[in-house]
mmCIF file with all atom_site columns, C-alpha atoms in Angstrom:
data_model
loop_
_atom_site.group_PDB
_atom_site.id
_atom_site.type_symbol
_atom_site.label_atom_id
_atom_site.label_alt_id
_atom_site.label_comp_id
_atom_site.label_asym_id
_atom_site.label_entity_id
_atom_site.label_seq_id
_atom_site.pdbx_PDB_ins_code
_atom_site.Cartn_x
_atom_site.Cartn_y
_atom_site.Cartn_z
_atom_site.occupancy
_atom_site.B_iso_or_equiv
_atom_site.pdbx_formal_charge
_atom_site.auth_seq_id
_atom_site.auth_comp_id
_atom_site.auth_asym_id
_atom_site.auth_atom_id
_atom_site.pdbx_PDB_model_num
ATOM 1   C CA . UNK O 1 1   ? -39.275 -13.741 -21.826 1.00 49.00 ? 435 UNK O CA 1
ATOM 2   C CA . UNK O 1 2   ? -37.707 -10.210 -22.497 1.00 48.00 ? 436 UNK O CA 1
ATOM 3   C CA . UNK O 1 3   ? -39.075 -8.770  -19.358 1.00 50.00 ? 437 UNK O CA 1
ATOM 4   C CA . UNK O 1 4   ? -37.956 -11.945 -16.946 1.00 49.00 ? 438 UNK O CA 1
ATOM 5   C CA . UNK O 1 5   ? -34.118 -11.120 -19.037 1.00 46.00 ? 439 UNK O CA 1
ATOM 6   C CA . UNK O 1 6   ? -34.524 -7.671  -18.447 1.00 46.00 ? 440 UNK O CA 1
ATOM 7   C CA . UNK O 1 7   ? -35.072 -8.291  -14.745 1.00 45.00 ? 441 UNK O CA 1
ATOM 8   C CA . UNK O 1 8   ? -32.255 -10.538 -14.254 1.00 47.00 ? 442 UNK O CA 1
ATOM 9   C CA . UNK O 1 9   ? -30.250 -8.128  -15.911 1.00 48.00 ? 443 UNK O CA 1
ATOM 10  C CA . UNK O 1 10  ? -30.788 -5.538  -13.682 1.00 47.00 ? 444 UNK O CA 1
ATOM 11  C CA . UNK O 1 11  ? -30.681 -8.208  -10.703 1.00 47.00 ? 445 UNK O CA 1
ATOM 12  C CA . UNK O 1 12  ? -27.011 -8.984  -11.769 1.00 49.00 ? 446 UNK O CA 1
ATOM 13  C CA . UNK O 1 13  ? -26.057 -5.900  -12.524 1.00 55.00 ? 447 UNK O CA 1
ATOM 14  C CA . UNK O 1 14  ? -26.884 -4.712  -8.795  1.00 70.00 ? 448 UNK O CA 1
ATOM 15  C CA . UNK O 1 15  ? -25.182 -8.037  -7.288  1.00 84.00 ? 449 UNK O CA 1
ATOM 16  C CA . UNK O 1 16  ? -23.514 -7.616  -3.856  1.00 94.00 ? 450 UNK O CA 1
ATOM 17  C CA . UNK O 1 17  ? -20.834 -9.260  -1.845  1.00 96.00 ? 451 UNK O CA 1
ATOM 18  C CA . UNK O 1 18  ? -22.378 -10.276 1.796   1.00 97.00 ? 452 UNK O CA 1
ATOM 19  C CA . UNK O 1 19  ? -19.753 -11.006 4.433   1.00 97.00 ? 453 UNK O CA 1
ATOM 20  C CA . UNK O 1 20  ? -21.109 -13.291 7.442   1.00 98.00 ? 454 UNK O CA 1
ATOM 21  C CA . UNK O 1 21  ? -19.098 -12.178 10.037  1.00 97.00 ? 455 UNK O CA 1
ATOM 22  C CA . UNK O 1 22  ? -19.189 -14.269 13.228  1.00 97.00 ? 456 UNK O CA 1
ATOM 23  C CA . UNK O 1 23  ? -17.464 -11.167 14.880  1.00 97.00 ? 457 UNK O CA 1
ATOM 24  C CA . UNK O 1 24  ? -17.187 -7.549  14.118  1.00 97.00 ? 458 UNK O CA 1
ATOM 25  C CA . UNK O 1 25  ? -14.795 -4.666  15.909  1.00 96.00 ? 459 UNK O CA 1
ATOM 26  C CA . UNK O 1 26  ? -16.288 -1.850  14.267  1.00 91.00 ? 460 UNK O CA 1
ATOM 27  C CA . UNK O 1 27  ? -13.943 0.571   15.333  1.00 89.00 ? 461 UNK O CA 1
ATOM 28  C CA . UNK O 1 28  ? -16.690 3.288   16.914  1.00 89.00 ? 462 UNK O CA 1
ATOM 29  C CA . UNK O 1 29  ? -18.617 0.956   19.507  1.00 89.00 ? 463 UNK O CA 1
ATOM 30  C CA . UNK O 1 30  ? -16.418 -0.442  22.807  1.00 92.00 ? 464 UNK O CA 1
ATOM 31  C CA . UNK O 1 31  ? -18.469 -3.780  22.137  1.00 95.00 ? 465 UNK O CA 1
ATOM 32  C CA . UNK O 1 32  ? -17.710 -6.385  19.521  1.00 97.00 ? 466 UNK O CA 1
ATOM 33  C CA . UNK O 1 33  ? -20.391 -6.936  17.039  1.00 96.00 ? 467 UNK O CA 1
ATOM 34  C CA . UNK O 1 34  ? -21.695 -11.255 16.951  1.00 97.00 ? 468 UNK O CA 1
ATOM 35  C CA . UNK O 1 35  ? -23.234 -12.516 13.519  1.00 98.00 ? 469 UNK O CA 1
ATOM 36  C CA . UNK O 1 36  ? -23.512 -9.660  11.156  1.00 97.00 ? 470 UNK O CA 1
ATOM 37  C CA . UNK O 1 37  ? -23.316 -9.283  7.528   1.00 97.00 ? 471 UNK O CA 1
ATOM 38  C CA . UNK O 1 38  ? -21.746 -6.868  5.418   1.00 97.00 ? 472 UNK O CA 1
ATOM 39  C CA . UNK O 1 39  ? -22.815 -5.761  2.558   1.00 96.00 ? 473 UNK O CA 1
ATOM 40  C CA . UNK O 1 40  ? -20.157 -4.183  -0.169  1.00 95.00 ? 474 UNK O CA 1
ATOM 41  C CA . UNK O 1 41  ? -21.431 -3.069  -3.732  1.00 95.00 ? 475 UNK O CA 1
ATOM 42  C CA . UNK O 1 42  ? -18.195 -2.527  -5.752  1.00 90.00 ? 476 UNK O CA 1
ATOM 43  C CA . UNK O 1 43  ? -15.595 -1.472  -3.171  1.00 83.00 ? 477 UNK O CA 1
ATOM 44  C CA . UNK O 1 44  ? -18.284 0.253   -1.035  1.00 91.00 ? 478 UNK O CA 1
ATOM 45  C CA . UNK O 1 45  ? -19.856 -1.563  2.418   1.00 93.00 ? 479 UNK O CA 1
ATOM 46  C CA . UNK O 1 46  ? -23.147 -0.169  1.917   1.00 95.00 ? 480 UNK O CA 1
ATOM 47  C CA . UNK O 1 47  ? -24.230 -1.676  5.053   1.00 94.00 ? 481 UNK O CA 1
ATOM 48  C CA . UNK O 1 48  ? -23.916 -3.579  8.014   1.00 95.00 ? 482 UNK O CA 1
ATOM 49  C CA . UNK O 1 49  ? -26.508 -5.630  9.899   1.00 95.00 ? 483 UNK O CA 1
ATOM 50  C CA . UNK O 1 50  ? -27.401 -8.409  12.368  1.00 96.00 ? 484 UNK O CA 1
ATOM 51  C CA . UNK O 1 51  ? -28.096 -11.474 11.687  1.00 97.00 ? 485 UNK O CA 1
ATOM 52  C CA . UNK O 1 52  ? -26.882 -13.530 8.331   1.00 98.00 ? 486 UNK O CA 1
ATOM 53  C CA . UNK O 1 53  ? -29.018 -12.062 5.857   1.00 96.00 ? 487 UNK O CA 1
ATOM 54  C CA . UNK O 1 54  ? -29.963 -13.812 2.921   1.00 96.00 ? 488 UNK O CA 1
ATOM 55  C CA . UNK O 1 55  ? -28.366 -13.604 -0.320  1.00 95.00 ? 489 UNK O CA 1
ATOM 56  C CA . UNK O 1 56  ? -30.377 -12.250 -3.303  1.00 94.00 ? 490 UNK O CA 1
ATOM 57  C CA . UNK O 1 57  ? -29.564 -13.706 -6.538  1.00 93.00 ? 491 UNK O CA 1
ATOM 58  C CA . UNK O 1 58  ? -26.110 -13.466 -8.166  1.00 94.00 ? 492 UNK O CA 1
ATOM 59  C CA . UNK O 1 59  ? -24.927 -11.850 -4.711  1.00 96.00 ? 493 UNK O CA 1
ATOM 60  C CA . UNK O 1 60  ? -21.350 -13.154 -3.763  1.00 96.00 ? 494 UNK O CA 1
ATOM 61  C CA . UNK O 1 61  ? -21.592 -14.275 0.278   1.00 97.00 ? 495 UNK O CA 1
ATOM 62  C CA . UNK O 1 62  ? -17.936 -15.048 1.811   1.00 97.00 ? 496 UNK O CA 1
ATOM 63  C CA . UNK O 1 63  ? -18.405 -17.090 5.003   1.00 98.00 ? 497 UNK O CA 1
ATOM 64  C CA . UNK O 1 64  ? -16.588 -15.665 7.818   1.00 97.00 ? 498 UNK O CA 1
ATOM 65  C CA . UNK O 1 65  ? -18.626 -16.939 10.730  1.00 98.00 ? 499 UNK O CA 1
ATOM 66  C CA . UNK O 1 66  ? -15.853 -18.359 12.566  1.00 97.00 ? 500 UNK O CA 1
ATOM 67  C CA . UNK O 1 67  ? -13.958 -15.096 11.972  1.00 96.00 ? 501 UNK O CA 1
ATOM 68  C CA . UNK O 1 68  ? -13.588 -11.767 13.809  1.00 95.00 ? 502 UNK O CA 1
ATOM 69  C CA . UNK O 1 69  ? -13.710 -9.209  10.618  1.00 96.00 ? 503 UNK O CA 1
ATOM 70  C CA . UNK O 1 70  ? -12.472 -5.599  11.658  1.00 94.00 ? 504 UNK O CA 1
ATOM 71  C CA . UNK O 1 71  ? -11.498 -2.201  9.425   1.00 92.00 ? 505 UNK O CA 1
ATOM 72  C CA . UNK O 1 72  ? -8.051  -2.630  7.281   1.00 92.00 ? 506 UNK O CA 1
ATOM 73  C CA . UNK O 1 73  ? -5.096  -1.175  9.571   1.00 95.00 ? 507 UNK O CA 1
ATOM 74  C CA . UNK O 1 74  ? -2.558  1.620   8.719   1.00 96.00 ? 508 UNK O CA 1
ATOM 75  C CA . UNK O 1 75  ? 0.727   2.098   8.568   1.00 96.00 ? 509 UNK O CA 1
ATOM 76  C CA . UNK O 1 76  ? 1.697   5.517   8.217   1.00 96.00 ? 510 UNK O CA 1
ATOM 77  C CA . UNK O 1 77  ? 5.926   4.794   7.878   1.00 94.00 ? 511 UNK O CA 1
ATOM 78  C CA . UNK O 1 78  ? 6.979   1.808   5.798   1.00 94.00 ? 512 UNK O CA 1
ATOM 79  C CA . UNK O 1 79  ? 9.767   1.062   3.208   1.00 92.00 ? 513 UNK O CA 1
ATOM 80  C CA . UNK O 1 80  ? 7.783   -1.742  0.713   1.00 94.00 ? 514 UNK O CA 1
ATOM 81  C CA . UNK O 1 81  ? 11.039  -2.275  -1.123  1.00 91.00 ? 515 UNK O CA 1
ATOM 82  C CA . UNK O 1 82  ? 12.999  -2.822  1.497   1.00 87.00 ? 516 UNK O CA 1
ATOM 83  C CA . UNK O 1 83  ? 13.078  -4.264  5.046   1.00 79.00 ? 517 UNK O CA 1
ATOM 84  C CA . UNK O 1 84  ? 15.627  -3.616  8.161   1.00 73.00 ? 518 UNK O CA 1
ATOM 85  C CA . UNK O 1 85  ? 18.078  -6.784  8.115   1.00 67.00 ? 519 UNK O CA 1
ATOM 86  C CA . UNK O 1 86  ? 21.197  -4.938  9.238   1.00 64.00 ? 520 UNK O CA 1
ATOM 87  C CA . UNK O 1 87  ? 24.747  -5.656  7.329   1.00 64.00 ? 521 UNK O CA 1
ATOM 88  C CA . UNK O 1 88  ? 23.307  -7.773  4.576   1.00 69.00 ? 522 UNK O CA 1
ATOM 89  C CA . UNK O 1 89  ? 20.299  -5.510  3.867   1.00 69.00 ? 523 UNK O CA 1
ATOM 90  C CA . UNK O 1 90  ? 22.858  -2.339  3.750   1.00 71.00 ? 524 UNK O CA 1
ATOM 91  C CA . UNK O 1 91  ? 24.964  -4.777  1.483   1.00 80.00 ? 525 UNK O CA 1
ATOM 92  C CA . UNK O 1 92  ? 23.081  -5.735  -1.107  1.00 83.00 ? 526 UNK O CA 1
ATOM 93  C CA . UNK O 1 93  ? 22.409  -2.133  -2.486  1.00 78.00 ? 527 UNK O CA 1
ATOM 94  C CA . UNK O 1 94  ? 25.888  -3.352  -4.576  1.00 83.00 ? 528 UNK O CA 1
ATOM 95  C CA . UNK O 1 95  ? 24.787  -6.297  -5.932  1.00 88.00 ? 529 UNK O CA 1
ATOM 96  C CA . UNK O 1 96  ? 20.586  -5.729  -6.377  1.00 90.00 ? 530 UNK O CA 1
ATOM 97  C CA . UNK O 1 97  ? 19.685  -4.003  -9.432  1.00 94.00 ? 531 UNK O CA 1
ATOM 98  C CA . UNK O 1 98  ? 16.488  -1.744  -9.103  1.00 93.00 ? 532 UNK O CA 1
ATOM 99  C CA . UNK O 1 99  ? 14.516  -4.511  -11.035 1.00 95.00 ? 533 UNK O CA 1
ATOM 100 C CA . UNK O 1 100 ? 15.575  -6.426  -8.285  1.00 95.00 ? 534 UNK O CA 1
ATOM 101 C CA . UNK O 1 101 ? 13.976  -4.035  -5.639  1.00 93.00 ? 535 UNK O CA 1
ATOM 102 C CA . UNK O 1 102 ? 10.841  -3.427  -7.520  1.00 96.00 ? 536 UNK O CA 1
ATOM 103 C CA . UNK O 1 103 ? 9.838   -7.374  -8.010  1.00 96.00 ? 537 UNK O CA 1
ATOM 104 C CA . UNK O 1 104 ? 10.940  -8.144  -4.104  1.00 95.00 ? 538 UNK O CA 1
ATOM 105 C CA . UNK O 1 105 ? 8.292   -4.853  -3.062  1.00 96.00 ? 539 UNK O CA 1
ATOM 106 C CA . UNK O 1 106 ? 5.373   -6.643  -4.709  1.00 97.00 ? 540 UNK O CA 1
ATOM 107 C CA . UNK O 1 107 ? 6.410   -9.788  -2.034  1.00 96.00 ? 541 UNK O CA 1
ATOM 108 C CA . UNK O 1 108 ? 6.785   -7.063  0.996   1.00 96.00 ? 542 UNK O CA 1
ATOM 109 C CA . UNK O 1 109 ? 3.135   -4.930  -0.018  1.00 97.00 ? 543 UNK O CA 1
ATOM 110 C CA . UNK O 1 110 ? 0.986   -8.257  -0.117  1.00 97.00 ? 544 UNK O CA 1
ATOM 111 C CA . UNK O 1 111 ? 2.647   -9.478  3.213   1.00 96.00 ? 545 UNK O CA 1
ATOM 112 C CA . UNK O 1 112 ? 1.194   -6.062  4.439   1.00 96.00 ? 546 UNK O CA 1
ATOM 113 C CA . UNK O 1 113 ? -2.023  -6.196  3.068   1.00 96.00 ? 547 UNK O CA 1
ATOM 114 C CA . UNK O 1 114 ? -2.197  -10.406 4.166   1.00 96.00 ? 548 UNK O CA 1
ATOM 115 C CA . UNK O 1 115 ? -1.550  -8.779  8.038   1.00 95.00 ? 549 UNK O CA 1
ATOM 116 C CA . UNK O 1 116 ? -4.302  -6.341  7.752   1.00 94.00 ? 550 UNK O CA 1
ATOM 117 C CA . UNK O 1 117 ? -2.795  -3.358  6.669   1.00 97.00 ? 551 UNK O CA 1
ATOM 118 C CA . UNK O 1 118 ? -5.042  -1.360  3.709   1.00 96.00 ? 552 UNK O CA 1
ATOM 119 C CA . UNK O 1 119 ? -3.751  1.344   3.794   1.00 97.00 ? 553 UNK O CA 1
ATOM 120 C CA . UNK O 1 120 ? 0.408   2.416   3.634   1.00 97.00 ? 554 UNK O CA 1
ATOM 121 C CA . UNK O 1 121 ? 2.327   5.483   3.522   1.00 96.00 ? 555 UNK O CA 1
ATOM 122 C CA . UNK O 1 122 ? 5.570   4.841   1.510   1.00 95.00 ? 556 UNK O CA 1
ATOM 123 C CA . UNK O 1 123 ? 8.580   7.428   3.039   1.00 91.00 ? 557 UNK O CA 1
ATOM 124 C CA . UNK O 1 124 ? 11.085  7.169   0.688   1.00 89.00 ? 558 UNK O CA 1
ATOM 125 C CA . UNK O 1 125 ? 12.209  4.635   -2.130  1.00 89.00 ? 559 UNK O CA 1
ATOM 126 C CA . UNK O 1 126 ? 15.069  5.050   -4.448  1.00 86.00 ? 560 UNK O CA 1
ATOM 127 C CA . UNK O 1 127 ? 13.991  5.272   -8.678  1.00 88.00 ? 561 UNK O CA 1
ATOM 128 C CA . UNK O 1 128 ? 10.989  6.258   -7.736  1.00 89.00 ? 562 UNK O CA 1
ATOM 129 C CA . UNK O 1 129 ? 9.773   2.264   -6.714  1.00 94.00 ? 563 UNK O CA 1
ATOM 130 C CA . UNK O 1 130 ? 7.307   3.454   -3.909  1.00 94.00 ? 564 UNK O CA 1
ATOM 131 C CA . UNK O 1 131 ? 5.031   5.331   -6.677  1.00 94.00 ? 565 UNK O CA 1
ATOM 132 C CA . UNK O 1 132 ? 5.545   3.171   -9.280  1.00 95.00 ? 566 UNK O CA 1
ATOM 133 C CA . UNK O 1 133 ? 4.636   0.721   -7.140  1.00 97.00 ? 567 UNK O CA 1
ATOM 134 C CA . UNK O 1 134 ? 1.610   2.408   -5.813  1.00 97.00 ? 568 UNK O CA 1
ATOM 135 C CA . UNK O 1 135 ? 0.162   2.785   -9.492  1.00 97.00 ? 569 UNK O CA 1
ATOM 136 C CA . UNK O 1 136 ? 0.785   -0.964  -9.628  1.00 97.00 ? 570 UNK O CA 1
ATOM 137 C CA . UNK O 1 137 ? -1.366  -1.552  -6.514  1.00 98.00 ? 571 UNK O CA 1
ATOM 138 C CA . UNK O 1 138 ? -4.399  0.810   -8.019  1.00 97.00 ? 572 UNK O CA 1
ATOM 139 C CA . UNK O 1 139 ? -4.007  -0.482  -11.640 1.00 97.00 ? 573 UNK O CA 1
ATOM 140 C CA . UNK O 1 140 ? -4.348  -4.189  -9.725  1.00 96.00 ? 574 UNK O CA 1
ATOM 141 C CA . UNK O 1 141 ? -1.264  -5.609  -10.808 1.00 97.00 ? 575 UNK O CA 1
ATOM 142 C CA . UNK O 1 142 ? -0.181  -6.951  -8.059  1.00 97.00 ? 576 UNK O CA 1
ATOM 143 C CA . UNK O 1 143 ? -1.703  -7.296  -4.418  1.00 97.00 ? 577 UNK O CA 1
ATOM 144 C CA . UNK O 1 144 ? -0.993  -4.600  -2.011  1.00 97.00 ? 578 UNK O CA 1
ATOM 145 C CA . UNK O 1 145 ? -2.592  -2.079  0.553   1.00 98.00 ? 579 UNK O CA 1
ATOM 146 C CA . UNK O 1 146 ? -3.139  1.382   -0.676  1.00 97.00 ? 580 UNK O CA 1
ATOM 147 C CA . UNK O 1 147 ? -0.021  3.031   -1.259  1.00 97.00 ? 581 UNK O CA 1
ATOM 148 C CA . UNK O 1 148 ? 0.551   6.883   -0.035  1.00 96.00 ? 582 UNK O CA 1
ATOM 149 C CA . UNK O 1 149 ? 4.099   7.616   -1.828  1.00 93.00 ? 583 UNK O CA 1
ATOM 150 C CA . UNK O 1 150 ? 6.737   10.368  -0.916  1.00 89.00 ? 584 UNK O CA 1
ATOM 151 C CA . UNK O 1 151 ? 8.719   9.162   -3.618  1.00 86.00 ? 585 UNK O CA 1
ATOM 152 C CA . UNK O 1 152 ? 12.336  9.205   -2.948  1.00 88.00 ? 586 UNK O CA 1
ATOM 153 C CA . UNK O 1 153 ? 13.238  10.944  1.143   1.00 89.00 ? 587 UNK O CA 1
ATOM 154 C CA . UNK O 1 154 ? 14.881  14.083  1.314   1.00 92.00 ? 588 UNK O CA 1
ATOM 155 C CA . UNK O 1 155 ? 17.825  15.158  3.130   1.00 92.00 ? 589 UNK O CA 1
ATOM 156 C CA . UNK O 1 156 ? 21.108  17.171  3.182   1.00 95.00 ? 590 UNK O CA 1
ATOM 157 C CA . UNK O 1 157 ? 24.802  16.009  2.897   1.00 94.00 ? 591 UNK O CA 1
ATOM 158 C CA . UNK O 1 158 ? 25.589  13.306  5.509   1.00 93.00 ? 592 UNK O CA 1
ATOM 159 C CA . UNK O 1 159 ? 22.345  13.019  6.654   1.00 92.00 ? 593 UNK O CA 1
ATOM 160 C CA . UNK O 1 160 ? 19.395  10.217  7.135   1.00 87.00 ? 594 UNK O CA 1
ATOM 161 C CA . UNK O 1 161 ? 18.197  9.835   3.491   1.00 86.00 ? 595 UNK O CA 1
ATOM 162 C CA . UNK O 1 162 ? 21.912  10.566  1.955   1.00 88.00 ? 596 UNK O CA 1
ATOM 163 C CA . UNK O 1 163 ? 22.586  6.970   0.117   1.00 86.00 ? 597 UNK O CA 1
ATOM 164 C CA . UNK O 1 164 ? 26.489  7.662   -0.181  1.00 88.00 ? 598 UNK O CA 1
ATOM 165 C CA . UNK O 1 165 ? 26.391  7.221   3.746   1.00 87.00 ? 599 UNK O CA 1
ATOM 166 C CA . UNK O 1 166 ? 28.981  5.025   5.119   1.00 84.00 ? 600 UNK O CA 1
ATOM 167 C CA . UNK O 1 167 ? 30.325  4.317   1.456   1.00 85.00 ? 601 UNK O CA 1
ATOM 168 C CA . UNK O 1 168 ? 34.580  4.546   0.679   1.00 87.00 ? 602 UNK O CA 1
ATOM 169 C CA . UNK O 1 169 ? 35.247  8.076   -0.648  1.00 88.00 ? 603 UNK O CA 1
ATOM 170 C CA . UNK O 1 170 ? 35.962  6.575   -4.071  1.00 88.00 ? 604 UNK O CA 1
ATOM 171 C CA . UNK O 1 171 ? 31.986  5.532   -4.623  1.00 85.00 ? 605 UNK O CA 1
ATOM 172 C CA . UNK O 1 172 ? 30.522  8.687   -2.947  1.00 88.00 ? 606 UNK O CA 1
ATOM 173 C CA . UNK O 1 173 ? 30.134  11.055  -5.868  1.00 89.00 ? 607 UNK O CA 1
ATOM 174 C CA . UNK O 1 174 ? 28.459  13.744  -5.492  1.00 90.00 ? 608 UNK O CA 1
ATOM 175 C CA . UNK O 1 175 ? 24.501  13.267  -4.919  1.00 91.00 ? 609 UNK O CA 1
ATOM 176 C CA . UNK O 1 176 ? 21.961  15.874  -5.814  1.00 90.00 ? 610 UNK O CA 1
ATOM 177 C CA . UNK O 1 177 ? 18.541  16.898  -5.427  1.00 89.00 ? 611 UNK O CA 1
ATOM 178 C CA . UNK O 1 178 ? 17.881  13.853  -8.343  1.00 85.00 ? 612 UNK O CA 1
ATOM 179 C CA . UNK O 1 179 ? 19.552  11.080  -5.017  1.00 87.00 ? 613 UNK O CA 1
ATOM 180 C CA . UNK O 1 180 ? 17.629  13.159  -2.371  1.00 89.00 ? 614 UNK O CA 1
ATOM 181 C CA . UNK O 1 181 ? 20.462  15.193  -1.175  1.00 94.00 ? 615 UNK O CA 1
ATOM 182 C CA . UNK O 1 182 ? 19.616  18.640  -0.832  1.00 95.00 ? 616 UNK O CA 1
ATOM 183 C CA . UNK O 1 183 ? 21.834  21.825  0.659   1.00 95.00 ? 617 UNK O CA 1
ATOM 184 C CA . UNK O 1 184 ? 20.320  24.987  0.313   1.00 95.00 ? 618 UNK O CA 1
ATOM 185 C CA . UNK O 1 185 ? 16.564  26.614  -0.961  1.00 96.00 ? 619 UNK O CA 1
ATOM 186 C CA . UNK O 1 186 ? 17.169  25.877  -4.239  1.00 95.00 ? 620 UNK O CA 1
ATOM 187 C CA . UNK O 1 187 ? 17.950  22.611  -4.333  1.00 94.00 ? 621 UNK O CA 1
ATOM 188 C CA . UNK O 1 188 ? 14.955  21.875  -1.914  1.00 94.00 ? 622 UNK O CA 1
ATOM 189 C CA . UNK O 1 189 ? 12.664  23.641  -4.353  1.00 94.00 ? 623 UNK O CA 1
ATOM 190 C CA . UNK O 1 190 ? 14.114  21.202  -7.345  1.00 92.00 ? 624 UNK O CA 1
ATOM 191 C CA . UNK O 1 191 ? 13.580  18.284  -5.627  1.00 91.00 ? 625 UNK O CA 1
ATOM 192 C CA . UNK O 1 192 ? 10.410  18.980  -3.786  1.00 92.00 ? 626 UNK O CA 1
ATOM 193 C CA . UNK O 1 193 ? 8.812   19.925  -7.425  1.00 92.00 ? 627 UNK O CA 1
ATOM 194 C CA . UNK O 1 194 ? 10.410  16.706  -8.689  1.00 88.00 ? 628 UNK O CA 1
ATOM 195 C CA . UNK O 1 195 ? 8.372   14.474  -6.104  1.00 86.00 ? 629 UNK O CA 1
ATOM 196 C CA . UNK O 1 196 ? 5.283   16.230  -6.592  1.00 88.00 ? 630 UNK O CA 1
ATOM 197 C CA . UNK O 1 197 ? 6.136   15.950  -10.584 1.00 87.00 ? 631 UNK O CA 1
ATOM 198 C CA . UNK O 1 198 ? 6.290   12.514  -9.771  1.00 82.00 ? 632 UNK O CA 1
#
């Protein structure tokens, strides 16, 4: 009795997940791939091979026959806490707290992930969302691709990442390395450090 336990132990404890993949792009042949499985141990595919194999015990077998599985896309420019919707997207920076932004990104990185994209590279984010974010993703607290963060963009006075662009005079202020605006070595040195800090 302790021996058959001890086997099914160890039987459990080596448990895979096995894919049945009616279709697979691979991504190195110019063929597609008909009725494979896939085997993943952990977050590892440990192998790939014809047919439907069959399952050992406690192994996990998602049924994707009528499917066409292929590698997780990337994305190597997005803004997850954000998305380009002209005058009302460049309004509501007055009336959305950062809360606001941060809850709305978790929305934006599982639409990513649901299309296929696994892997992201975040460009710029302000407070920081984009890392913080990111650490969500890898702690899995919410659903999302892998998240590559630059933290908040750089740039100088007037230019692409400034966020007092287009604003009256009386809201400008004066941004700093802290907003992303840099002028000058030293200031790019401060905020450089600060998104590697970060």
């Amino acid at each position: 009795l302790l021996a058959g336990a001890a086997l099914l132990a160890v039987s459990l404890a080596h448990a895979k997940t096995l894919i049945h993949a009616g279709s697979l792009i691979d991504g190195r042949a110019d063929t597609v791939r008909h009725a494979v499985t896939i085997a993943i141990d952990g977050d590892r595919i440990t192998g790939i091979a014809d047919g439907y194999a069959t399952p050992a015990a406690g192994d996990t077998v998602i049924d994707l026959k009528q499917a066409t599985v292929m590698p997780g896309l990337m994305d190597m420019h997005v803004h997850l806490t954000s998305e380009q919707s002209g005058v009302a997207g460049y309004a509501e920076r007055f009336y959305l707290n950062p809360a606001d932004y941060a809850l709305r990104s978790t929305v934006y990185a599982k639409k990513n992930l649901l299309a296929g994209f696994t892997t992201v590279r975040d460009l710029g984010a302000n407070d920081n969302l984009n890392s913080s974010l990111r650490d969500a993703i890898a702690k899995d607290w919410v659903a999302g691709p892998r998240v590559y963060s630059a933290g908040k963009s750089l740039a100088t006075t007037g230019g692409h990442a400034d966020p007092t662009n287009g604003l009256a005079a009386q809201y400008m202020g004066d941004p700093g390395p802290k907003e992303g605006v840099i002028n000058g070595p030293d200031e790019a040195r401060k905020a450089v450090r600060q998104r590697y800090k970060d």
